[in-house]
PDB file of C-alpha atoms and ligand atoms in Angstrom:
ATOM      1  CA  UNK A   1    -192.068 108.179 176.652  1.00 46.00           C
ATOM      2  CA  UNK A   2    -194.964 109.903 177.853  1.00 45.00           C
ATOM      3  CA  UNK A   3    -198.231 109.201 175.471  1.00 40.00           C
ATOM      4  CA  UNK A   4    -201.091 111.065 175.161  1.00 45.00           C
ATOM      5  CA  UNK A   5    -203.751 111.192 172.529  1.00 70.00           C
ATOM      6  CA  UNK A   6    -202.992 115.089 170.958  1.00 84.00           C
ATOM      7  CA  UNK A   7    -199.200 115.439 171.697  1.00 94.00           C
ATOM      8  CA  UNK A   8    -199.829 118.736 170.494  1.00 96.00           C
ATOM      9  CA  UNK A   9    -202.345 120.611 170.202  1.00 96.00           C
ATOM     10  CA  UNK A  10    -202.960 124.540 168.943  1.00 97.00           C
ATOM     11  CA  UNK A  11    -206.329 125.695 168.573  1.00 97.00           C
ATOM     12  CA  UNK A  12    -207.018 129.338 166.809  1.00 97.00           C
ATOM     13  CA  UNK A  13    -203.481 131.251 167.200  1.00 98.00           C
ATOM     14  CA  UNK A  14    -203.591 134.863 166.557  1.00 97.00           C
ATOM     15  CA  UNK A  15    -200.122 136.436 166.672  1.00 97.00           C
ATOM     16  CA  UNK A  16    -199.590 140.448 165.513  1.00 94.00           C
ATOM     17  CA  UNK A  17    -196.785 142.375 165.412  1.00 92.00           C
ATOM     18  CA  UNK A  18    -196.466 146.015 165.740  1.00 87.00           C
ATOM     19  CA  UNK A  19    -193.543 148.016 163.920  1.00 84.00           C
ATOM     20  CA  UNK A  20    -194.024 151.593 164.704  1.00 84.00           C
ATOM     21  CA  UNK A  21    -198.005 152.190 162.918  1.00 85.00           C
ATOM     22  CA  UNK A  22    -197.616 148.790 160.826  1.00 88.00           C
ATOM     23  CA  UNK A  23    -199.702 145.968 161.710  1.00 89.00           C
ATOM     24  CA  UNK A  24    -198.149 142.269 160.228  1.00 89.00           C
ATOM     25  CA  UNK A  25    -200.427 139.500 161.059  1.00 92.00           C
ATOM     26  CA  UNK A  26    -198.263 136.798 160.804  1.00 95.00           C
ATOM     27  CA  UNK A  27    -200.997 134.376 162.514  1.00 97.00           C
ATOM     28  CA  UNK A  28    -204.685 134.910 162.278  1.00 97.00           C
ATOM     29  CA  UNK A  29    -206.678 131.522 163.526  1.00 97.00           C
ATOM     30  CA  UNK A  30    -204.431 128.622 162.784  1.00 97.00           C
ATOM     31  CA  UNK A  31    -205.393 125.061 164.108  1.00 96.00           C
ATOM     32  CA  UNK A  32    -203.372 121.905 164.230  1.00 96.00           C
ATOM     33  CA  UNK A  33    -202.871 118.989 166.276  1.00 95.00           C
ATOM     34  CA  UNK A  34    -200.186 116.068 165.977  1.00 96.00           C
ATOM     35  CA  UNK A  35    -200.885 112.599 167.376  1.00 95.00           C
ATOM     36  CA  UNK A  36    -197.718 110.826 168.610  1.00 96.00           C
ATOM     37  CA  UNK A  37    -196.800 108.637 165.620  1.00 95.00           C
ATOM     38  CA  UNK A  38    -196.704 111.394 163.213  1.00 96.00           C
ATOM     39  CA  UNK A  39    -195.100 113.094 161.042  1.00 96.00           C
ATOM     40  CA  UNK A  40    -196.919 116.434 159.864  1.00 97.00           C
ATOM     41  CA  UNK A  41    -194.899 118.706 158.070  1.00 96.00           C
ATOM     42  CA  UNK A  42    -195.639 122.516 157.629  1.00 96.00           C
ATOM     43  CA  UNK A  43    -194.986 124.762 154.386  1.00 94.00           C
ATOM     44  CA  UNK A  44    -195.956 127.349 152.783  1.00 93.00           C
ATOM     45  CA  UNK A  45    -193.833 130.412 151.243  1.00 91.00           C
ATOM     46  CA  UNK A  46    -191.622 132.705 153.101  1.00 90.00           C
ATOM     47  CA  UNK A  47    -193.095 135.099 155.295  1.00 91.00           C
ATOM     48  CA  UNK A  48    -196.137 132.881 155.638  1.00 94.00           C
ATOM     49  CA  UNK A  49    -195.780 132.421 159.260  1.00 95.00           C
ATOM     50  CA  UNK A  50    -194.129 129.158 160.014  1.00 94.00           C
ATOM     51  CA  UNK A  51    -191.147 130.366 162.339  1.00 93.00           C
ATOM     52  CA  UNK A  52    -193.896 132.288 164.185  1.00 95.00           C
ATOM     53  CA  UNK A  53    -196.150 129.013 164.134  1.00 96.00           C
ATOM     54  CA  UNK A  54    -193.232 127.073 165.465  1.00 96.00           C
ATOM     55  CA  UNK A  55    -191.939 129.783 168.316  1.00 94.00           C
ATOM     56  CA  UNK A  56    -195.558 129.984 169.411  1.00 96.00           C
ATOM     57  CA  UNK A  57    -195.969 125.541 169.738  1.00 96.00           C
ATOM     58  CA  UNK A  58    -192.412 125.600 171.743  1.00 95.00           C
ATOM     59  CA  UNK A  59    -193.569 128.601 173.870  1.00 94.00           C
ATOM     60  CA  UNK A  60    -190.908 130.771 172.911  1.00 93.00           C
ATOM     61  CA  UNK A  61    -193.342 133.661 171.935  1.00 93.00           C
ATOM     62  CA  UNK A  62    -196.779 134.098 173.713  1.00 95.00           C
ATOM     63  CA  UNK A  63    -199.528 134.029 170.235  1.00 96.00           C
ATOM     64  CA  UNK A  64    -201.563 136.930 170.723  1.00 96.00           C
ATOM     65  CA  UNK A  65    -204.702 135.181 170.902  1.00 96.00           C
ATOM     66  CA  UNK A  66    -205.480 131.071 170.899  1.00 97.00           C
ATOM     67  CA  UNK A  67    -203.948 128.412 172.966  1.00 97.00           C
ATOM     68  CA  UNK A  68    -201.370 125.650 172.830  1.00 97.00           C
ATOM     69  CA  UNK A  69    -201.589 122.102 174.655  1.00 97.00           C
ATOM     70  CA  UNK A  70    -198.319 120.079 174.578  1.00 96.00           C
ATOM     71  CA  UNK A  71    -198.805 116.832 175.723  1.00 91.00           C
ATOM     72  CA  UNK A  72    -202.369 117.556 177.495  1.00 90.00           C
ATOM     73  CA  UNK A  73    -200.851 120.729 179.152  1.00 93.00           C
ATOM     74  CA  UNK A  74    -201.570 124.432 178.530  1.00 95.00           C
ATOM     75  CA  UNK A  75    -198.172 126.367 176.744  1.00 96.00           C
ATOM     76  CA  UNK A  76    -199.506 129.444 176.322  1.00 96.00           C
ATOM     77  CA  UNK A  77    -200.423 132.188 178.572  1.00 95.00           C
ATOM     78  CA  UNK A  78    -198.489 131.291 181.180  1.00 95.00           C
ATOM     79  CA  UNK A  79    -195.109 132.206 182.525  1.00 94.00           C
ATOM     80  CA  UNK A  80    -191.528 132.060 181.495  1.00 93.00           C
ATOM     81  CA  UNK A  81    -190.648 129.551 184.298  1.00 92.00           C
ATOM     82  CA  UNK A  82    -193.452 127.319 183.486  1.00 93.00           C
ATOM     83  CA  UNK A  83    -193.070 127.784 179.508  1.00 94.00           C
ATOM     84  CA  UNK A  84    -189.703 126.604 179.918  1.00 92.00           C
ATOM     85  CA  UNK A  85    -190.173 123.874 181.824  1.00 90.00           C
ATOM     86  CA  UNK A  86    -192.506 122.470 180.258  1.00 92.00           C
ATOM     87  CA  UNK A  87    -190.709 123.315 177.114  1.00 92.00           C
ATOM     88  CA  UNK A  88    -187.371 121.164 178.342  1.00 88.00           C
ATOM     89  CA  UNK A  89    -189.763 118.533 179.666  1.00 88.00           C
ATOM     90  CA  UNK A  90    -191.849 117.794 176.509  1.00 92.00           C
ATOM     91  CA  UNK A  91    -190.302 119.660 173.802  1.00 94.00           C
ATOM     92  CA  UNK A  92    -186.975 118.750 171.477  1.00 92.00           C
ATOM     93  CA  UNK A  93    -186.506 121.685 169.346  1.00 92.00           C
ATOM     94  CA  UNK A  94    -184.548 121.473 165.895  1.00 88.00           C
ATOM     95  CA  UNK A  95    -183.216 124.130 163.976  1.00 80.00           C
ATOM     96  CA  UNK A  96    -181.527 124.719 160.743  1.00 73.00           C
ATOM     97  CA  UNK A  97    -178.386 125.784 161.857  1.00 74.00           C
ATOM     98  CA  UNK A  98    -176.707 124.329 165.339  1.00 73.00           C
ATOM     99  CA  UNK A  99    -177.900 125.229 168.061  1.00 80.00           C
ATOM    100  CA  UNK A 100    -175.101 123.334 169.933  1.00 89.00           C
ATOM    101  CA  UNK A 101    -172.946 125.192 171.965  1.00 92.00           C
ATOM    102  CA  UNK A 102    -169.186 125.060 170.437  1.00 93.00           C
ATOM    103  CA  UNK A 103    -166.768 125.119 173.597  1.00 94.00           C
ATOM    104  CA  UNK A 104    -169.019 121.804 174.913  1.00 95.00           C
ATOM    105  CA  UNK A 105    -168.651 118.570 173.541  1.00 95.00           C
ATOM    106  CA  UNK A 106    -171.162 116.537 172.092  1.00 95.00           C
ATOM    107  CA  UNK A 107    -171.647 114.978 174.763  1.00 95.00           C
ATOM    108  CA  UNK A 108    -171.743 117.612 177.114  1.00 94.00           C
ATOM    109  CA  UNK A 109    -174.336 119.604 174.570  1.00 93.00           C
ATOM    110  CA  UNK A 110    -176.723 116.399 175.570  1.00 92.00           C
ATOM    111  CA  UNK A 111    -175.769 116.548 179.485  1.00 91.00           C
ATOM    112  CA  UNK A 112    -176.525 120.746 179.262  1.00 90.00           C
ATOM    113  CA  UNK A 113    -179.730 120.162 178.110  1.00 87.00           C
ATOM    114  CA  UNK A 114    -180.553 117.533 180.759  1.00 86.00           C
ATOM    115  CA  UNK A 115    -179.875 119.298 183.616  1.00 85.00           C
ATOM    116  CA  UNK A 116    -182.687 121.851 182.186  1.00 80.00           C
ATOM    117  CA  UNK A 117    -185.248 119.732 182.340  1.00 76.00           C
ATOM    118  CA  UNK A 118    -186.813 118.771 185.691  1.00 72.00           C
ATOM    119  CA  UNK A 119    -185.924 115.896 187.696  1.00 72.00           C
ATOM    120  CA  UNK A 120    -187.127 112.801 186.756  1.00 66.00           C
ATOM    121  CA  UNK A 121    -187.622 113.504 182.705  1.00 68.00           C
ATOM    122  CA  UNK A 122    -186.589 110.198 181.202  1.00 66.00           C
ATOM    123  CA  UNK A 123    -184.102 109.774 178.965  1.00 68.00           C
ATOM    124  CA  UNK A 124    -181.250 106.802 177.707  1.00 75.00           C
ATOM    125  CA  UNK A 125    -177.681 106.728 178.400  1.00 84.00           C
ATOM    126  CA  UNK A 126    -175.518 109.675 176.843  1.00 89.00           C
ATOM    127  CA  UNK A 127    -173.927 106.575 175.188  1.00 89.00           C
ATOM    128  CA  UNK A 128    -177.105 105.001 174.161  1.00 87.00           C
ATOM    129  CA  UNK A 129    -178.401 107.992 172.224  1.00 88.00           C
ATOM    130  CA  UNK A 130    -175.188 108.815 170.370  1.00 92.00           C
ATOM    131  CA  UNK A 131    -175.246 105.189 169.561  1.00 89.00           C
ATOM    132  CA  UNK A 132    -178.891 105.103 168.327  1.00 84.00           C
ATOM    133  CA  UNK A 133    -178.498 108.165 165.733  1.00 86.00           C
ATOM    134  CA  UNK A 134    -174.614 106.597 164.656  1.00 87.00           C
ATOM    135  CA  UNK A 135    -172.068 109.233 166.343  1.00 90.00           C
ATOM    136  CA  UNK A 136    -170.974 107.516 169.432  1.00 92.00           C
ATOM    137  CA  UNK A 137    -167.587 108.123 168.343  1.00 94.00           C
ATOM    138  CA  UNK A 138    -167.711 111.442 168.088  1.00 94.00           C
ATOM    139  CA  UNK A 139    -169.064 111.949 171.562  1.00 95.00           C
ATOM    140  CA  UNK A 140    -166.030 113.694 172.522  1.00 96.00           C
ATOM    141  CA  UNK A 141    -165.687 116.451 169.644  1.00 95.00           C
ATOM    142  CA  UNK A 142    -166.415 119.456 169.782  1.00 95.00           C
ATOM    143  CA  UNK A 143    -169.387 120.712 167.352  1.00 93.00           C
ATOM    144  CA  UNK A 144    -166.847 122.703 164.819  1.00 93.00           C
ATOM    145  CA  UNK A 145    -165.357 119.157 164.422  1.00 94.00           C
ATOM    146  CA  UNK A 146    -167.963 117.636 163.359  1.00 92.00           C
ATOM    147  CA  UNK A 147    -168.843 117.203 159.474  1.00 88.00           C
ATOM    148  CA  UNK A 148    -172.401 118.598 158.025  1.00 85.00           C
ATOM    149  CA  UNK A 149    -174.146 114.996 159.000  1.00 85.00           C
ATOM    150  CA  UNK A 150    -172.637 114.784 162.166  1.00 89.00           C
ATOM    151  CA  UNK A 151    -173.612 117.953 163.426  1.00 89.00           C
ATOM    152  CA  UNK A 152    -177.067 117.850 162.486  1.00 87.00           C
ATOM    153  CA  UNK A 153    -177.395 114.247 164.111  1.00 88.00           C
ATOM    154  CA  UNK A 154    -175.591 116.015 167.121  1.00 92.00           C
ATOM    155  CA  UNK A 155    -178.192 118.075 166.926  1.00 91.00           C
ATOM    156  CA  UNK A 156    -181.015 115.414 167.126  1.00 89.00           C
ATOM    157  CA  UNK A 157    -179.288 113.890 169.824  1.00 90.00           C
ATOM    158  CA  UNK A 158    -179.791 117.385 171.741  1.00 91.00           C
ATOM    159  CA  UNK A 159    -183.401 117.294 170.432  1.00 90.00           C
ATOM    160  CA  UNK A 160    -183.876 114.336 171.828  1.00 89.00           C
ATOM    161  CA  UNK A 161    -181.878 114.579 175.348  1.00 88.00           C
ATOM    162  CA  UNK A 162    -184.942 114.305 177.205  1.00 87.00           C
ATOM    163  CA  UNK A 163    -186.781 111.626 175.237  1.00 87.00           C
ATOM    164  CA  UNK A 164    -189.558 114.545 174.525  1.00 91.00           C
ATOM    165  CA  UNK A 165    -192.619 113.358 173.445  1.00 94.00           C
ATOM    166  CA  UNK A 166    -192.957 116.033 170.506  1.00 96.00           C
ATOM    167  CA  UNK A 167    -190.133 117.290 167.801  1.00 95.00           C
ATOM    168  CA  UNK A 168    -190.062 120.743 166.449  1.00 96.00           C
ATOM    169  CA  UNK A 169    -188.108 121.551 163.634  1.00 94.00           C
ATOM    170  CA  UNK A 170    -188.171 124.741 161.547  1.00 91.00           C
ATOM    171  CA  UNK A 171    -186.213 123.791 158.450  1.00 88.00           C
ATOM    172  CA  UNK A 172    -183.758 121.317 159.624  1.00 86.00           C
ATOM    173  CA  UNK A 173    -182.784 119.970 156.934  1.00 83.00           C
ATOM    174  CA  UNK A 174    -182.106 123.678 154.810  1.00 81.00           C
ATOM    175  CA  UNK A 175    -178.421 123.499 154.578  1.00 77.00           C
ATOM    176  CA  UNK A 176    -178.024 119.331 154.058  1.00 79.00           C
ATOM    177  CA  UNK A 177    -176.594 117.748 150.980  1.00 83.00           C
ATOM    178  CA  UNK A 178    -179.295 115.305 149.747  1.00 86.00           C
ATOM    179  CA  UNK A 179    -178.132 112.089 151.489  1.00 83.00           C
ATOM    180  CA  UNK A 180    -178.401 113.739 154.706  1.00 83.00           C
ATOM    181  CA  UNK A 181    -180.899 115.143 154.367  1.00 86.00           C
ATOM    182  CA  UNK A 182    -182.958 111.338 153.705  1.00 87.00           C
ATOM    183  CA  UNK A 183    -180.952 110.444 156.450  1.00 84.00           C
ATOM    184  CA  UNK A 184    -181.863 112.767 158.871  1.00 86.00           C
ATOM    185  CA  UNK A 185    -185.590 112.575 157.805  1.00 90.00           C
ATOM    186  CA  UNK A 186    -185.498 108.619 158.585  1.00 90.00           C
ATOM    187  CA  UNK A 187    -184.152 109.143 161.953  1.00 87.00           C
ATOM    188  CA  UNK A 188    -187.572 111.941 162.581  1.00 91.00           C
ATOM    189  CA  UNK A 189    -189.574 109.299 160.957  1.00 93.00           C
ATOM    190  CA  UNK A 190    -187.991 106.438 162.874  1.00 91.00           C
ATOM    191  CA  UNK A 191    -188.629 108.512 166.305  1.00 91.00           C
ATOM    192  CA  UNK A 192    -192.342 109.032 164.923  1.00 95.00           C
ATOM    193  CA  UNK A 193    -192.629 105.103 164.917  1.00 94.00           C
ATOM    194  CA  UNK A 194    -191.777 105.328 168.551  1.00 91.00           C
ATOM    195  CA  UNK A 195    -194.293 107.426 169.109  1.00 93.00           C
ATOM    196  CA  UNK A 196    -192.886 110.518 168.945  1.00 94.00           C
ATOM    197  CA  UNK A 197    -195.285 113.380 167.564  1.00 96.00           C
ATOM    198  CA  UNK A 198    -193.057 115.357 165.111  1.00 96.00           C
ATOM    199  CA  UNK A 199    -193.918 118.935 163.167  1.00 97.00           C
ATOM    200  CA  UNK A 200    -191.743 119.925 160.568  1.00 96.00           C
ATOM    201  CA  UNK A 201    -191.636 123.648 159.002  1.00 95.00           C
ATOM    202  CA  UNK A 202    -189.473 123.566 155.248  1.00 92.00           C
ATOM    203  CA  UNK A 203    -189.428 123.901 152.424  1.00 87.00           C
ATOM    204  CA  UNK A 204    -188.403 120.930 150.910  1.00 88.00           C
ATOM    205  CA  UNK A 205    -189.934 118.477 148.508  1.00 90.00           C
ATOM    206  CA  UNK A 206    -188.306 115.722 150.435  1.00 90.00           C
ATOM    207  CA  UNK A 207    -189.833 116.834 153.932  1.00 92.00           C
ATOM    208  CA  UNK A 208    -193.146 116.713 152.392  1.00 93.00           C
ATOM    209  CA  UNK A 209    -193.002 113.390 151.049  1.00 92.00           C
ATOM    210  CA  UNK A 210    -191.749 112.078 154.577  1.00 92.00           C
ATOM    211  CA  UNK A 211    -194.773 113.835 156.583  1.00 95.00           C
ATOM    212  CA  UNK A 212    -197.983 111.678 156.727  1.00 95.00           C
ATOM    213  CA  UNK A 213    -199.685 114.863 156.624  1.00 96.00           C
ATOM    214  CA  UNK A 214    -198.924 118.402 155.028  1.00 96.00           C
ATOM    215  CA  UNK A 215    -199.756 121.308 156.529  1.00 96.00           C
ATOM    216  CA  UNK A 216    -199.964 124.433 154.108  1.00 95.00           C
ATOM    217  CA  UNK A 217    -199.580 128.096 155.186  1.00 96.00           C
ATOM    218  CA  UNK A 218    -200.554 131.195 153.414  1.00 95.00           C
ATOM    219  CA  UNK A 219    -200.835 134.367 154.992  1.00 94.00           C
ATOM    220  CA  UNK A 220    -201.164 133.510 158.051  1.00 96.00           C
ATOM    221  CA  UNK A 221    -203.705 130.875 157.603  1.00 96.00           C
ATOM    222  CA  UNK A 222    -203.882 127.335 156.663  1.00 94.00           C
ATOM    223  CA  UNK A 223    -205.250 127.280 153.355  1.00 91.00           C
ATOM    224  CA  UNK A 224    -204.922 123.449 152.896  1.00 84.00           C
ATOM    225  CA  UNK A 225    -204.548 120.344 154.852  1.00 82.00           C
ATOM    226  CA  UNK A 226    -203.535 116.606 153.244  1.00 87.00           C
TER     227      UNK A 226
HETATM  228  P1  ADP B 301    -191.935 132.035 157.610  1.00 76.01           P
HETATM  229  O1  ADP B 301    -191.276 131.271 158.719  1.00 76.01           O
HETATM  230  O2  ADP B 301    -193.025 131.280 156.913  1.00 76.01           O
HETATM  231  O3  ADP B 301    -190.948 132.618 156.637  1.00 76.01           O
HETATM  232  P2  ADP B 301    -192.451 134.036 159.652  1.00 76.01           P
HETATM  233  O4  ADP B 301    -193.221 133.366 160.733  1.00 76.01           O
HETATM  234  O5  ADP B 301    -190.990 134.242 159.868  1.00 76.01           O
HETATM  235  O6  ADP B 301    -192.708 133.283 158.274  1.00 76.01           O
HETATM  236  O7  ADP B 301    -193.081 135.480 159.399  1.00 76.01           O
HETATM  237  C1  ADP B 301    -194.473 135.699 159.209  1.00 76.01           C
HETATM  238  C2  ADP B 301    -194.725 137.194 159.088  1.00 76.01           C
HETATM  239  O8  ADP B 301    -194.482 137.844 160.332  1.00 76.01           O
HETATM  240  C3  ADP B 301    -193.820 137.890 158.080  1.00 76.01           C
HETATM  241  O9  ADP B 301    -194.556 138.897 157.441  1.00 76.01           O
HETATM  242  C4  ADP B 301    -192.723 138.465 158.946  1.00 76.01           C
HETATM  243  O10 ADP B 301    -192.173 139.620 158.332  1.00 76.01           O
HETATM  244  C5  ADP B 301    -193.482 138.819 160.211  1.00 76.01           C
HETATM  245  N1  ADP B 301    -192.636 138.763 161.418  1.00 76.01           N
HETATM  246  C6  ADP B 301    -192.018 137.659 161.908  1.00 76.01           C
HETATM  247  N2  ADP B 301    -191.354 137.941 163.060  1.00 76.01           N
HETATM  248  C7  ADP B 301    -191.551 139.273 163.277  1.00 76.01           C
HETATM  249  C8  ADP B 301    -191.122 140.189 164.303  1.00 76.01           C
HETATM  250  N3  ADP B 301    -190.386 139.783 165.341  1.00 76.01           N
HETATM  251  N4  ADP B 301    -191.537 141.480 164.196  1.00 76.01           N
HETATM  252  C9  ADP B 301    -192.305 141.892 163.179  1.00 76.01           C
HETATM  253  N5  ADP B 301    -192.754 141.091 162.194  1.00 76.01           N
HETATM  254  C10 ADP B 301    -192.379 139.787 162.232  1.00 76.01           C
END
């Protein structure tokens, strides 16, 4: 895995939207940085901006002002092609819901996602990464197979495809019964102690007591930092 000092880095993101004359600021100068071996985790209510936050770190949206380093490189304000490269390189993304694609199998979810990343991103065995995260026997099911703590671990395994060096997830663990949830938190903590850098948005108690650090949003801003 590659290792670099800030494995993410976002210094003073601005991002507006415009709805007809209506002006939202859903990001006026927020700063952080995660360290590989972290765990920071993000809250704040809803509508405080931590989807935005999020699209903005993975390079799915452009913030409207500031800049985003992922693993020493510039994310923002460049193009698609490069976004989204360097976004399949670096980047596992989790979400709430599955983003796994339902007439693949699990294992072909993982192989999909390889062959987006350029050649040469590092990554174990298929076999070795369903293993590590306990579904190797489900490899071959499909995703509406798979039970609520299978399919977010498929998920992870997805996340994780390309051994990225940082984790984004934006509530992941929203629609998981309790022991799933701790599970699923131990395998983000566990790829933390790899030295994976890993930002969590939610709203749960049990995400915050997981993060070394907490991140708190309000407004748009980060009104407090632990
Ligand atoms: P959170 O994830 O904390 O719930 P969001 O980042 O989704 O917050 O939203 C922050 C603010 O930006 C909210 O006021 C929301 O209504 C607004 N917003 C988010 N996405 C859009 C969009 N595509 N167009 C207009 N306003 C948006």
């Amino acid at each position: 895995m590659e290792v670099t000092e800030r494995a993410l880095e976002a210094q003073d993101l601005y991002r507006f939207y415009w709805a007809g004359d209506e002006e939202t600021l859903a990001l006026r100068g927020v700063s952080v940085a995660v360290s590989p071996g972290e765990v920071v985790a993000v809250v704040g209510p809803s509508g405080s901006g931590k989807s935005t936050l999020l699209s903005c770190l993975a390079g799915l949206d452009e913030p409207s002002g500031g800049t985003v380093w992922v693993g020493g490189e510039r994310m923002s304000h460049r193009p698609e092609k490069v976004r989204a490269g360097l976004r399949a390189a670096k980047i596992g993304i989790l979400l709430q819901t599955s983003s796994l694609f339902d007439h693949l199998t699990v294992a072909g979810n993982i192989r999909l996602s390889r062959s987006l990343a350029p050649k040469g991103t590092g990554g174990s065995s298929v076999g070795d990464l369903l293993e590590s995260l306990g579904i190797r026997d489900r490899s071959n099911a499909f995703p509406p197979q798979l039970s609520g703590g299978e399919s977010a671990r498929a998920g992870l395994a997805v996340a994780l495809a390309n051994d990225p060096p940082v984790i984004l997830a934006d509530e992941p663990t929203g629609e998981l019964d309790e022991e799933t949830e701790r599970r699923l938190l131990a395998l983000l903590t566990l790829r933390a102690s790899d030295g994976g850098a890993v930002l969590v948005a939610s709203h749960s108690p049990a995400v915050r007591k997981a993060a070394d650090r907490v991140i708190t949003l309000s407004d748009g801003r980060v009104t407090d930092e632990v």
